[in-house]
Amino acid sequence: MAGERVKLQVRERESRGSADARRLRREGMIPGVLYGNGKQSYAICIPERELRRVLTGAGGLHAILDVVLEGQKTTHASILKDYQQDPIRGHISHVDLHEVRLDQPIQASVTVQLIGEPTGAKEGGVLSQVQREINVEALPMEIPEHIDLDVSGMAIGDTLRLADLAPMEGVTYLDDPEDTVLASVGLPTRVEEPEPEVEEGAELEEGEVPEGEEASEGAAEGAEPSADEASGEQGEPRTTEG
């Protein structure tokens, strides 16, 4: 939901060392940094439950966070600029918050959600989401949580690009409208089984000669003798009577 604002109470921490960050995580706190908009930055920590509540609300990752440091009354309108996740547990391990001016546009990445079932999918086609996020520019209060793309009219072979996405008031799409492919419907991939191969050295059928080879002279069993061998005895020359 664009324009969602959430109050977030944070605490300033004394150091930015890795040892201090590990200690905070063990205590259920998430370390982070609040970067000022041309102002002072603060090393902060946020209760994990509080951070989870904020980021899973209606505004999601694009909510405007009214950050208040413990012991202060000043409110810092900020956005979640970046975060890191634990590679094993998957939870957020560090956050970067950036203070913004609500009257100046900012840039952000917004998720594209596909809506509907393509007609091509009902005919055996496969829907593929090629690009899941697009870059936009808008006022902080106008950044949408996500953008919907209706794919119900797509047939087999159809492609939807950024140019096909309905415009949103106050939001500028920054990516190339023609080169940015969002979704496509294609035919399912056919897997062809390879033809069986004859193993090298396989036994030949009786009487079969391997391809490219000829039987050696006289090697075949039962070969017929030549005319000269048929006439005359072995080892004696033949003579004719005078």
XYZ file of C-alpha atoms in Angstrom:
242
model
C 0.000 0.000 0.000
C 1.579 3.292 -1.125
C 1.780 5.947 1.558
C 1.867 3.562 4.530
C 3.688 5.120 7.482
C 4.860 3.147 10.503
C 6.456 4.400 13.688
C 9.701 2.625 14.561
C 11.441 3.069 17.905
C 15.197 2.410 17.751
C 18.118 2.679 20.118
C 21.468 4.252 19.385
C 24.433 1.925 19.963
C 27.875 2.877 21.073
C 30.076 1.032 18.582
C 29.892 -0.473 15.104
C 32.238 -3.402 15.655
C 31.414 -6.957 14.602
C 31.745 -8.225 18.181
C 29.137 -5.708 19.338
C 26.836 -6.724 16.468
C 27.058 -10.405 17.444
C 26.275 -9.548 21.054
C 23.203 -7.557 20.013
C 21.886 -10.426 17.898
C 22.221 -12.801 20.834
C 20.110 -10.343 22.832
C 17.371 -10.254 20.170
C 18.417 -6.915 18.668
C 19.170 -6.227 14.993
C 22.082 -3.831 14.361
C 21.806 -1.221 11.650
C 22.648 2.274 10.469
C 20.347 5.265 9.984
C 21.852 7.427 7.250
C 20.791 11.054 7.342
C 19.740 12.939 4.214
C 22.837 15.093 4.165
C 22.837 14.997 7.950
C 24.395 12.965 10.733
C 24.188 9.162 10.569
C 23.495 6.962 13.576
C 24.546 3.441 14.526
C 21.296 1.902 15.782
C 19.774 -1.341 16.941
C 16.143 -2.482 16.671
C 14.273 -5.190 18.588
C 13.849 -8.130 16.212
C 10.110 -8.440 16.918
C 9.589 -4.732 16.263
C 11.457 -4.878 12.967
C 9.483 -7.940 11.861
C 6.203 -6.184 12.710
C 7.165 -3.174 10.623
C 8.369 -5.049 7.540
C 5.393 -7.444 7.416
C 2.798 -4.674 7.633
C 0.635 -3.291 4.839
C 3.461 -1.184 3.420
C 5.918 -4.067 3.335
C 9.492 -3.185 2.466
C 8.382 0.160 0.980
C 6.677 1.596 4.060
C 7.758 5.027 5.270
C 9.369 4.485 8.670
C 8.954 7.302 11.183
C 12.129 6.507 13.089
C 12.465 7.834 16.618
C 15.702 7.383 18.538
C 15.247 6.422 22.158
C 15.375 9.516 24.381
C 14.658 11.918 21.479
C 11.485 13.508 20.129
C 12.659 14.143 16.557
C 11.072 11.921 13.902
C 13.220 10.801 10.952
C 11.096 9.844 7.927
C 13.113 6.976 6.443
C 12.971 3.998 4.103
C 14.564 0.559 4.254
C 17.381 0.954 1.741
C 19.138 -2.383 2.201
C 19.274 -5.391 4.499
C 21.355 -8.525 5.053
C 20.078 -12.003 5.873
C 21.674 -14.808 7.837
C 22.668 -17.437 5.212
C 21.644 -20.327 7.481
C 18.661 -19.142 9.511
C 17.329 -16.715 6.893
C 16.376 -13.922 9.294
C 17.520 -10.314 8.873
C 20.922 -9.688 10.467
C 21.543 -6.016 9.538
C 19.563 -3.087 8.103
C 20.376 0.205 6.407
C 17.761 2.944 6.841
C 17.928 6.165 4.802
C 16.256 9.375 5.843
C 14.266 10.938 2.990
C 12.363 14.102 2.187
C 8.741 13.340 1.469
C 8.558 16.080 -1.195
C 11.452 14.703 -3.285
C 11.264 11.599 -5.549
C 13.351 8.512 -4.777
C 14.240 5.387 -6.743
C 13.310 1.896 -5.642
C 12.933 -1.691 -6.905
C 9.336 -2.938 -6.944
C 8.123 -6.529 -7.325
C 5.916 -7.436 -10.309
C 3.104 -9.878 -9.460
C 1.479 -11.939 -12.216
C -2.323 -12.050 -12.015
C -4.577 -14.627 -13.692
C -4.043 -17.835 -15.682
C -2.989 -17.472 -19.340
C -5.235 -19.036 -21.988
C -2.067 -20.576 -23.425
C -1.412 -22.414 -20.175
C -4.815 -24.106 -20.495
C -3.687 -25.370 -23.905
C -0.481 -26.905 -22.570
C 1.790 -23.856 -22.599
C 4.121 -22.860 -19.773
C 4.069 -19.403 -18.151
C 7.487 -17.971 -17.258
C 8.131 -14.797 -15.263
C 11.306 -13.433 -16.816
C 11.715 -10.251 -14.736
C 10.461 -10.170 -11.135
C 11.407 -6.610 -10.208
C 11.502 -3.282 -12.011
C 13.090 0.032 -11.067
C 10.777 2.983 -10.487
C 10.958 6.601 -9.389
C 8.292 8.338 -7.317
C 7.733 10.337 -4.184
C 8.407 8.241 -1.071
C 4.705 8.122 -0.240
C 3.847 6.978 -3.801
C 6.205 3.979 -4.104
C 3.881 0.960 -4.559
C 4.373 -2.208 -2.534
C 4.060 -4.215 -5.770
C 2.744 -3.863 -9.330
C 0.171 -6.276 -10.798
C 0.451 -7.612 -14.366
C -2.593 -9.356 -15.866
C -1.462 -12.374 -17.922
C -4.863 -14.025 -18.451
C -5.016 -13.032 -22.138
C -1.629 -14.510 -23.086
C -1.593 -17.295 -25.698
C 1.245 -19.664 -26.525
C 4.089 -17.631 -27.992
C 2.991 -14.324 -26.420
C 5.381 -12.060 -24.526
C 4.641 -9.124 -22.229
C 7.188 -6.346 -21.834
C 7.454 -3.312 -19.615
C 5.780 -1.342 -22.410
C 2.652 -3.469 -21.856
C 2.459 -2.562 -18.167
C -0.327 -0.142 -17.323
C 0.980 3.287 -16.279
C 0.668 4.360 -12.644
C 0.005 7.939 -11.682
C 3.018 9.524 -10.071
C 5.275 6.535 -10.831
C 7.961 6.529 -13.541
C 9.323 3.238 -14.895
C 13.097 3.521 -15.270
C 13.926 0.326 -17.214
C 13.850 0.023 -21.011
C 10.181 -0.490 -22.007
C 10.929 -2.703 -25.039
C 13.936 -4.695 -23.825
C 12.548 -5.512 -20.378
C 10.598 -8.784 -20.769
C 8.285 -9.464 -17.846
C 6.494 -12.695 -18.808
C 6.172 -15.185 -21.664
C 4.169 -18.302 -22.507
C 5.986 -21.041 -24.416
C 5.672 -24.693 -25.270
C 6.844 -27.209 -22.680
C 10.378 -28.462 -23.157
C 10.522 -31.920 -24.740
C 13.144 -34.294 -23.424
C 14.368 -36.684 -26.119
C 15.892 -39.961 -24.989
C 19.268 -40.696 -26.608
C 19.504 -43.612 -29.027
C 21.148 -46.724 -27.564
C 24.818 -47.029 -28.470
C 26.592 -50.263 -29.337
C 29.314 -50.878 -26.808
C 32.823 -51.100 -28.144
C 34.045 -54.683 -28.310
C 30.569 -56.217 -28.402
C 30.468 -59.801 -29.743
C 29.661 -60.253 -33.424
C 27.156 -62.650 -34.850
C 28.549 -65.892 -36.311
C 30.003 -65.257 -39.750
C 29.735 -61.460 -39.367
C 32.707 -59.383 -40.484
C 33.384 -56.149 -38.641
C 32.662 -53.067 -40.732
C 35.706 -51.768 -42.600
C 37.579 -55.059 -42.272
C 38.022 -57.874 -44.781
C 38.614 -61.538 -44.009
C 42.277 -62.448 -44.495
C 43.079 -64.680 -47.473
C 42.626 -68.310 -46.547
C 41.435 -67.455 -43.018
C 37.858 -68.474 -43.546
C 37.235 -72.039 -42.530
C 36.115 -74.281 -45.402
C 37.375 -71.985 -48.173
C 37.405 -73.690 -51.582
C 40.901 -74.551 -52.981
C 42.158 -72.823 -56.100
C 42.320 -74.625 -59.462
C 46.061 -75.083 -59.172
C 45.756 -76.567 -55.687
C 43.010 -78.970 -56.828
C 45.150 -80.475 -59.607
C 48.419 -82.155 -58.726
C 49.886 -83.430 -55.513
C 51.424 -81.235 -52.901
C 55.151 -80.678 -53.424
C 55.408 -82.441 -56.909
C 55.535 -80.546 -60.208
C 53.030 -81.570 -62.891
C 54.300 -82.999 -66.253
C 52.657 -83.834 -69.544
C 53.307 -86.940 -71.528
C 55.264 -86.653 -74.739
